[in-house]
JSON list of C-alpha atoms in Angstrom, two decimals:
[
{"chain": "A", "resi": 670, "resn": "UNK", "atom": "CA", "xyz": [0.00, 0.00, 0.00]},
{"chain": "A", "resi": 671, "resn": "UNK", "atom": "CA", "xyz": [2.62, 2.39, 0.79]},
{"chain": "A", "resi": 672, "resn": "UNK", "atom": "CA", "xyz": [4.57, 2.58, -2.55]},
{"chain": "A", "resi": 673, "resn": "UNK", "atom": "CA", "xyz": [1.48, 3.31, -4.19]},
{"chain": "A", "resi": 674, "resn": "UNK", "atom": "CA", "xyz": [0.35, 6.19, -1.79]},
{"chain": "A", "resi": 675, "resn": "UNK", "atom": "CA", "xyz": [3.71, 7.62, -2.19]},
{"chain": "A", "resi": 676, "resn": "UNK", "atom": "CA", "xyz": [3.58, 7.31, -5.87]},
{"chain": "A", "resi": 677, "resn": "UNK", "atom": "CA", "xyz": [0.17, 9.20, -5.73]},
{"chain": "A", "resi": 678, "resn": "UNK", "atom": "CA", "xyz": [1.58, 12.43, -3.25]},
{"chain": "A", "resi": 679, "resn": "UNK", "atom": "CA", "xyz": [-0.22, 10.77, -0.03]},
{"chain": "A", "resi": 680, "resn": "UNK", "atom": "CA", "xyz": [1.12, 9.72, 3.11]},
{"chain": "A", "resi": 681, "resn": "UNK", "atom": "CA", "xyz": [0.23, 7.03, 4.59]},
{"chain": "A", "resi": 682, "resn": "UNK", "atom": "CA", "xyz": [-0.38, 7.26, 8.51]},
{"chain": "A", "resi": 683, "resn": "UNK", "atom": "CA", "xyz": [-1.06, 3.97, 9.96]},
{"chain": "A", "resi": 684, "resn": "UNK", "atom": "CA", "xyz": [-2.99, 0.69, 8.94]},
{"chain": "A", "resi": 685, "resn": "UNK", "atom": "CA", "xyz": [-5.52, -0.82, 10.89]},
{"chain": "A", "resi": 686, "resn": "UNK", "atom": "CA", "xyz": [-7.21, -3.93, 10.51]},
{"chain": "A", "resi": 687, "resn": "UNK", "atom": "CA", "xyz": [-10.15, -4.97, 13.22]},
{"chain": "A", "resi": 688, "resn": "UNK", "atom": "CA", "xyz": [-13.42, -6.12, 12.85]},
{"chain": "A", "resi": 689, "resn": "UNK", "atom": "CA", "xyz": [-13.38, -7.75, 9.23]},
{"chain": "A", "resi": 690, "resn": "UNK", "atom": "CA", "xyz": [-12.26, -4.09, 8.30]},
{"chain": "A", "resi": 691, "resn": "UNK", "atom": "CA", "xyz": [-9.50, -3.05, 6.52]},
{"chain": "A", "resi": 692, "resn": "UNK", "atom": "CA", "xyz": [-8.72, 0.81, 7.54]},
{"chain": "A", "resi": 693, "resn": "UNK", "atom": "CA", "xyz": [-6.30, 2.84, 5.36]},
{"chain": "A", "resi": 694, "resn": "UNK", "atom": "CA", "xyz": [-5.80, 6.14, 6.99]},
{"chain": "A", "resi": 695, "resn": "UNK", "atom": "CA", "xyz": [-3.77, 9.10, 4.82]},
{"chain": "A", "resi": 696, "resn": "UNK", "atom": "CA", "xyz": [-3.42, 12.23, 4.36]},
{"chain": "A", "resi": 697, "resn": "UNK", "atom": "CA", "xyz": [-2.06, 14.61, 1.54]},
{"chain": "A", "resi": 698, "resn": "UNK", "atom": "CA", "xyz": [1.17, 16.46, 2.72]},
{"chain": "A", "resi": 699, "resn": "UNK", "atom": "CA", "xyz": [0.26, 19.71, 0.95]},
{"chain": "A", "resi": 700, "resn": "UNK", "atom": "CA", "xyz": [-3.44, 19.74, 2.92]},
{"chain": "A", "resi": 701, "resn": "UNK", "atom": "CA", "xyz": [-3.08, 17.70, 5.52]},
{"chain": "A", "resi": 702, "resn": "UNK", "atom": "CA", "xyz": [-6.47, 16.49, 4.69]},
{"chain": "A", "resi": 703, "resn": "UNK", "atom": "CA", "xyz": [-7.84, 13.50, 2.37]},
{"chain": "A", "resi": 704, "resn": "UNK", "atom": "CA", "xyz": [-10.51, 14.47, 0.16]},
{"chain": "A", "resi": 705, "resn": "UNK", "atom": "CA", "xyz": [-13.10, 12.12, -1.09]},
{"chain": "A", "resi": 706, "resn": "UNK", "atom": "CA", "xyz": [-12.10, 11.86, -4.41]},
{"chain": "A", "resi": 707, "resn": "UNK", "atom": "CA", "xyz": [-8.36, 10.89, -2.73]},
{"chain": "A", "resi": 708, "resn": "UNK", "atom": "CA", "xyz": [-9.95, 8.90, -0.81]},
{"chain": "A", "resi": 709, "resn": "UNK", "atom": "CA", "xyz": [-11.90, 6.73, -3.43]},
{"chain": "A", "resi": 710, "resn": "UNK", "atom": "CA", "xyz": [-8.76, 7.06, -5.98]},
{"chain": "A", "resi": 711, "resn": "UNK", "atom": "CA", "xyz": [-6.62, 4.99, -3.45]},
{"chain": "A", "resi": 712, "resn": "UNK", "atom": "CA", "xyz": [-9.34, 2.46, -2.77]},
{"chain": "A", "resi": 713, "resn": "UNK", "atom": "CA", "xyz": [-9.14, 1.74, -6.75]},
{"chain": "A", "resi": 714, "resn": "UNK", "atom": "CA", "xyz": [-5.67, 1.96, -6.92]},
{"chain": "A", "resi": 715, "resn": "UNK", "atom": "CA", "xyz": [-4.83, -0.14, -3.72]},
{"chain": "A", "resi": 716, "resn": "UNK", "atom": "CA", "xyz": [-7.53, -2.66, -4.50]},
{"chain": "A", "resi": 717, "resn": "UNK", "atom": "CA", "xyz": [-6.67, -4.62, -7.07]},
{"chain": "A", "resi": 718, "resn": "UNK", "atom": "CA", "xyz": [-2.79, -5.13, -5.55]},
{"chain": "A", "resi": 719, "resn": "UNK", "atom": "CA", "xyz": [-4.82, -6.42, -2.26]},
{"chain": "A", "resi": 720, "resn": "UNK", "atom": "CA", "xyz": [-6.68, -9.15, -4.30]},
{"chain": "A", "resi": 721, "resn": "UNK", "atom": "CA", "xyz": [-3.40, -9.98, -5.95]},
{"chain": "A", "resi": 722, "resn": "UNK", "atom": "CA", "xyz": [-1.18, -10.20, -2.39]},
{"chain": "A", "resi": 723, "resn": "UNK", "atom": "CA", "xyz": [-4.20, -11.07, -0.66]},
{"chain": "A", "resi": 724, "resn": "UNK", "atom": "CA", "xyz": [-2.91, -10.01, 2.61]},
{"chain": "A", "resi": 725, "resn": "UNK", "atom": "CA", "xyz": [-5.90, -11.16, 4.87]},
{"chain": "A", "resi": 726, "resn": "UNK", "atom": "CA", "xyz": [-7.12, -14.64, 4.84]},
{"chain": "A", "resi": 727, "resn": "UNK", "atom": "CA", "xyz": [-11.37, -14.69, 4.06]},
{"chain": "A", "resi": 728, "resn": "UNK", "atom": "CA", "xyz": [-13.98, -11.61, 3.66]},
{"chain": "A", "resi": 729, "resn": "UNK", "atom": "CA", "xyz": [-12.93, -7.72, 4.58]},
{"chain": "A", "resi": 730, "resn": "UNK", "atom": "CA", "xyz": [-13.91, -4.36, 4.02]},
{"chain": "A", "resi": 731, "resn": "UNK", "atom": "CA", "xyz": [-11.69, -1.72, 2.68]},
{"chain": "A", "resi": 732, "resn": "UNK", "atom": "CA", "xyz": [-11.90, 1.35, 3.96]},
{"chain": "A", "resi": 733, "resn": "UNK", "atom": "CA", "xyz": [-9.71, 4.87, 3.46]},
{"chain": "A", "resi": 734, "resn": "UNK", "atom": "CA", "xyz": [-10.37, 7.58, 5.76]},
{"chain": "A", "resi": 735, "resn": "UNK", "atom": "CA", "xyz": [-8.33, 10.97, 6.52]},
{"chain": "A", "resi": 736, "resn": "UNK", "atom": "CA", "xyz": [-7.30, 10.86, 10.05]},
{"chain": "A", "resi": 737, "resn": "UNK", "atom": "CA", "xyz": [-8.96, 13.39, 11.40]},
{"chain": "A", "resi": 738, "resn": "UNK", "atom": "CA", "xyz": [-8.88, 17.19, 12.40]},
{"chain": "A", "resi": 739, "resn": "UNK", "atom": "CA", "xyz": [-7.72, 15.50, 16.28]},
{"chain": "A", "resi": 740, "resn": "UNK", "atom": "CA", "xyz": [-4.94, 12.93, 14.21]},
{"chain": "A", "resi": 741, "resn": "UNK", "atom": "CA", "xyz": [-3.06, 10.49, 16.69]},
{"chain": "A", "resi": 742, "resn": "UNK", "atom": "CA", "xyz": [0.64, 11.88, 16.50]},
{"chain": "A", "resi": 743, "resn": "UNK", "atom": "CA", "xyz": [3.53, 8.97, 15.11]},
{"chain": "A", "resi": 744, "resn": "UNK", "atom": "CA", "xyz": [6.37, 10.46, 14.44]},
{"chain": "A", "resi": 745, "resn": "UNK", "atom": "CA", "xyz": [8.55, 13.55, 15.51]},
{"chain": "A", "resi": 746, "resn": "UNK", "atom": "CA", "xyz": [7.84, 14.28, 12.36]},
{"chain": "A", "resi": 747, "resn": "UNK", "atom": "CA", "xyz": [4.04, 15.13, 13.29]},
{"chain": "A", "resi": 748, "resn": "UNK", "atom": "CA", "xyz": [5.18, 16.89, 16.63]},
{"chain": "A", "resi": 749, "resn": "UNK", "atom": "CA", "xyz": [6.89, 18.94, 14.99]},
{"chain": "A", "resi": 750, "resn": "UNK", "atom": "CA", "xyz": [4.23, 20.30, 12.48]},
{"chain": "A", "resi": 751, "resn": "UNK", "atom": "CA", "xyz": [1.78, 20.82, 15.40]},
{"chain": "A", "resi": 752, "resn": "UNK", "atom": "CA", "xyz": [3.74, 22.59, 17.63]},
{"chain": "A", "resi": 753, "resn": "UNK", "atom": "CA", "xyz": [2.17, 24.61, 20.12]},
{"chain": "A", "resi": 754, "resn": "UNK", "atom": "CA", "xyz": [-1.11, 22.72, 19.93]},
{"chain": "A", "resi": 755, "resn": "UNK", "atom": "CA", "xyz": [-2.25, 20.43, 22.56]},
{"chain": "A", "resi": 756, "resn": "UNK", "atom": "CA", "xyz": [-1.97, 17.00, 22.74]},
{"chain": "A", "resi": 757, "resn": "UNK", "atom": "CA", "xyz": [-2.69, 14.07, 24.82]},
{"chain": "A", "resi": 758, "resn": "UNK", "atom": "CA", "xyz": [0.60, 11.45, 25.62]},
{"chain": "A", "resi": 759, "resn": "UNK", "atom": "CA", "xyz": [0.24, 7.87, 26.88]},
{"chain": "A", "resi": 760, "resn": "UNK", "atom": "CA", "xyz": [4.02, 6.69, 27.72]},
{"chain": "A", "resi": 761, "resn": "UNK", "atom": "CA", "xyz": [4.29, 2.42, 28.39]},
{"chain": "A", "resi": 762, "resn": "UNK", "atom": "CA", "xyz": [6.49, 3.47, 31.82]},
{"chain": "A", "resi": 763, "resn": "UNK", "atom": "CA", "xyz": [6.05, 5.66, 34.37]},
{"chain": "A", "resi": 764, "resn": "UNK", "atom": "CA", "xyz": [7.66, 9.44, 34.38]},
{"chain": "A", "resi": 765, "resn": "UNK", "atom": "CA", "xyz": [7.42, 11.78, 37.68]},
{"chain": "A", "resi": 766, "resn": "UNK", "atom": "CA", "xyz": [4.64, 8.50, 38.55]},
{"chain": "A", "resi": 767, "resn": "UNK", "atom": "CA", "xyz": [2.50, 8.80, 36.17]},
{"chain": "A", "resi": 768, "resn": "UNK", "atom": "CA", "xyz": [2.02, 7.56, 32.15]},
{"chain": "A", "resi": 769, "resn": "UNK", "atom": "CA", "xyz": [-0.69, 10.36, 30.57]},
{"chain": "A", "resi": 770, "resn": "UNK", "atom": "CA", "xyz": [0.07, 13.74, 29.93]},
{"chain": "A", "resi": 771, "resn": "UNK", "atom": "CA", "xyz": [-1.86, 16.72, 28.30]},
{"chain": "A", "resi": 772, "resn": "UNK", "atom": "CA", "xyz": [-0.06, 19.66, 27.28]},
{"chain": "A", "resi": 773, "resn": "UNK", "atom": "CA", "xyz": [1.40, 22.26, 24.55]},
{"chain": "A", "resi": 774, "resn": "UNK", "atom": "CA", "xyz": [3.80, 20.53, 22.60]},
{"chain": "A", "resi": 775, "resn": "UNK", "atom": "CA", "xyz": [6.60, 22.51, 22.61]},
{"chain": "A", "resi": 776, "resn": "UNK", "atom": "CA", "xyz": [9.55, 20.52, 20.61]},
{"chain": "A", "resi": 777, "resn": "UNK", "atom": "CA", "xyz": [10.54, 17.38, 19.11]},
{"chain": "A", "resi": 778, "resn": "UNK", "atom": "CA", "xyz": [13.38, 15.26, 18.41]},
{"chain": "A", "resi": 779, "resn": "UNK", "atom": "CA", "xyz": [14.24, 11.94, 17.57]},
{"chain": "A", "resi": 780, "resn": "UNK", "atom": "CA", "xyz": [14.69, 10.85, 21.33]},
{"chain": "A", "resi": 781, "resn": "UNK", "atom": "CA", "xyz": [12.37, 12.94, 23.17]},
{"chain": "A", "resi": 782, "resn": "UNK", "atom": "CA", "xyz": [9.18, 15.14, 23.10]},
{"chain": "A", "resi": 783, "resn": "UNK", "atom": "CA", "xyz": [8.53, 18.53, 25.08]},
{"chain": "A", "resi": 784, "resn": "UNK", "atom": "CA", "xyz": [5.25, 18.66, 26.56]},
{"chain": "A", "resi": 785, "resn": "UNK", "atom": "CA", "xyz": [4.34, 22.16, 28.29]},
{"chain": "A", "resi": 786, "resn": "UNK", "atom": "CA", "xyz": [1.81, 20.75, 31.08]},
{"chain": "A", "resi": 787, "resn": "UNK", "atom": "CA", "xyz": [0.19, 22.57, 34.08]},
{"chain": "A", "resi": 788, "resn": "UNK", "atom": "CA", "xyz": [3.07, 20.77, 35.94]},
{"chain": "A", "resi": 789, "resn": "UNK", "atom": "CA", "xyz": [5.65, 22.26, 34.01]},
{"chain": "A", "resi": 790, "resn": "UNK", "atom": "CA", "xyz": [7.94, 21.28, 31.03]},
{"chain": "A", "resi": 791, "resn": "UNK", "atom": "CA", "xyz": [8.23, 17.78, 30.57]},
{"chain": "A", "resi": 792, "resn": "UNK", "atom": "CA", "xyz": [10.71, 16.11, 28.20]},
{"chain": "A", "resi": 793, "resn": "UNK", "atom": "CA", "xyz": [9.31, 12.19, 27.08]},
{"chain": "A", "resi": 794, "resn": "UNK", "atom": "CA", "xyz": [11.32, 9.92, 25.85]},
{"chain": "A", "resi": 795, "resn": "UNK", "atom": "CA", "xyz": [9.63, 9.09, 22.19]},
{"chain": "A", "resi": 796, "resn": "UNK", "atom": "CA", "xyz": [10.23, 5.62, 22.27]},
{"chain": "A", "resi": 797, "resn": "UNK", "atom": "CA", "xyz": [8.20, 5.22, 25.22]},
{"chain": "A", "resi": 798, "resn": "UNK", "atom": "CA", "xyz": [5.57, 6.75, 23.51]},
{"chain": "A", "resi": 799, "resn": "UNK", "atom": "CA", "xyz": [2.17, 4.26, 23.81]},
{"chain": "A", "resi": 800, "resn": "UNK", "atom": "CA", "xyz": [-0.55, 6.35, 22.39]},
{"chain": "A", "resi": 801, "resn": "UNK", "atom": "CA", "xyz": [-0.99, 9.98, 21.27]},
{"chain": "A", "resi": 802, "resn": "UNK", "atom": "CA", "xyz": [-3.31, 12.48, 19.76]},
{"chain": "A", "resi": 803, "resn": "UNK", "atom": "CA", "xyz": [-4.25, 16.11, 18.95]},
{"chain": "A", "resi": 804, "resn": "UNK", "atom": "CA", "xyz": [-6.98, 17.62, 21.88]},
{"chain": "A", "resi": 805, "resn": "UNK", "atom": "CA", "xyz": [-9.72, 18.57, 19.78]},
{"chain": "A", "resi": 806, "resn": "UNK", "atom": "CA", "xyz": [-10.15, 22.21, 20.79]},
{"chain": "A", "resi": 807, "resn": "UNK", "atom": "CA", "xyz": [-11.00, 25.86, 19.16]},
{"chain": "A", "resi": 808, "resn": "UNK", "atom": "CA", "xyz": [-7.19, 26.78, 18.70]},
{"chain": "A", "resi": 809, "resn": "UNK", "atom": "CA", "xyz": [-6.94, 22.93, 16.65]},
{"chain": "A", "resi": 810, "resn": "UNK", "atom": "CA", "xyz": [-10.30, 24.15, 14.40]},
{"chain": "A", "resi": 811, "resn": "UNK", "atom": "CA", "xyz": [-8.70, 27.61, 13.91]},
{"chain": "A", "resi": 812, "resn": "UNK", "atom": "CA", "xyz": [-4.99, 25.95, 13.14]},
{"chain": "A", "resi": 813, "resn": "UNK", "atom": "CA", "xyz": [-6.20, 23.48, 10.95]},
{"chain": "A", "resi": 814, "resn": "UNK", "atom": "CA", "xyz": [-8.69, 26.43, 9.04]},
{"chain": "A", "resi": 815, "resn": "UNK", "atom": "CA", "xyz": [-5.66, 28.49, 8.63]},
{"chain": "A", "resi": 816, "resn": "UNK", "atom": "CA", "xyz": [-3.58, 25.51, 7.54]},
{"chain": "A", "resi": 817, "resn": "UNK", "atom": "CA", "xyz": [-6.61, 24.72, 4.79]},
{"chain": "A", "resi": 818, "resn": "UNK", "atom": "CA", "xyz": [-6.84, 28.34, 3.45]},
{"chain": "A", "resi": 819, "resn": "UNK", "atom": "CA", "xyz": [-3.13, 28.31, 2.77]},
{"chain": "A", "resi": 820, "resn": "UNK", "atom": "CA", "xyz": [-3.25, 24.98, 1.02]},
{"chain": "A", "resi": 821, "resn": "UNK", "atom": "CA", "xyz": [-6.26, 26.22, -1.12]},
{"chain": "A", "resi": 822, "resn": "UNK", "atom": "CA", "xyz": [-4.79, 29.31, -2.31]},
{"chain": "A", "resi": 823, "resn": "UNK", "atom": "CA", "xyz": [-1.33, 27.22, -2.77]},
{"chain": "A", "resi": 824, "resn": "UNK", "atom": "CA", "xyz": [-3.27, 24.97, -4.75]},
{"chain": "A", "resi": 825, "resn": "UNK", "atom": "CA", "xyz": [-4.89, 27.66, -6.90]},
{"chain": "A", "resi": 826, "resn": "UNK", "atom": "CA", "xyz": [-1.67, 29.48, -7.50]},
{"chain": "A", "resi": 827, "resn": "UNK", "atom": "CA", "xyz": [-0.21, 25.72, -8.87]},
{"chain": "A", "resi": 828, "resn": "UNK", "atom": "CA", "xyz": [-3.17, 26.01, -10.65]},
{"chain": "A", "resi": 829, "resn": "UNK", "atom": "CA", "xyz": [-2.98, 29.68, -12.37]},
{"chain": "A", "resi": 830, "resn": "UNK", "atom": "CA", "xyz": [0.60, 28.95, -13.55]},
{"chain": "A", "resi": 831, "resn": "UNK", "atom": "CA", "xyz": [-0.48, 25.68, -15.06]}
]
């Protein structure tokens, strides 16, 4: 799946399969959004490799989804693009006693994460990252509005010259 959403301009995020259900979950890098015509252009492109490698034994459902305005967070990659925007962290050990932790993210690198929390700056290591997200909130809806607008008129200016 991932040569041919690279191929395409699309990034995949993460893979999910539960339920009889096959979830693809991408997003463009110039939007950070998957429209539905993306979204139904990778199911045909992806589907007819999946018959051919038929990856999962018996019946499933494909589906390919964007992954959200409140996106789980991967890579330092991701921290990095959403700095200063809340998130929630779920480590798999214990720091200062506890594993979750809400807060501003504040920096990323390869090893660690800096969460700004009502507790103070926190630096977690990223490999003992479990789990985490954007907080859905009104400074995500206005960041990810402001990060549309300036795709759109990005994409129209492509579009002018063109």
């Amino acid at each position: 799946v991932a040569p041919v959403l690279e191929d395409m301009g699309i990034d995949l995020l993460w893979v999910e399969y539960k339920g009889g259900v096959l979830g693809i979950y991408a997003e463009n890098p110039k939007t950070g959004k998957l429209t539905l015509a993306e979204c139904t252009q990778i199911s045909r492109e992806i589907s007819p490799i999946l018959e051919v490698e038929d990856p999962i034994e018996g019946r499933y459902r494909l589906e390919v989804s964007s992954a959200g305005i409140d996106r789980p967070l991967f890579i330092p990659e991701d921290y990095k693009r959403y700095l200063d925007l809340e998130a929630k962290i779920e480590l798999d050990e214990l720091i200062e006693g506890q594993k979750k932790f809400r807060g501003f993210i504040r920096g990323a690198t390869e090893e660690t994460i800096t969460l700004d929390t009502d507790h103070g700056t926190l630096d977690l290591p990223f490999a003992s990252i479990y789990k985490a997200k954007l907080v859905m909130n009104e400074n995500l809806i206005k960041e990810t509005k402001k990060r549309f607008e300036i795709a759109n008129q990005n994409k129209q200016q492509i579009e002018n010259k063109e």
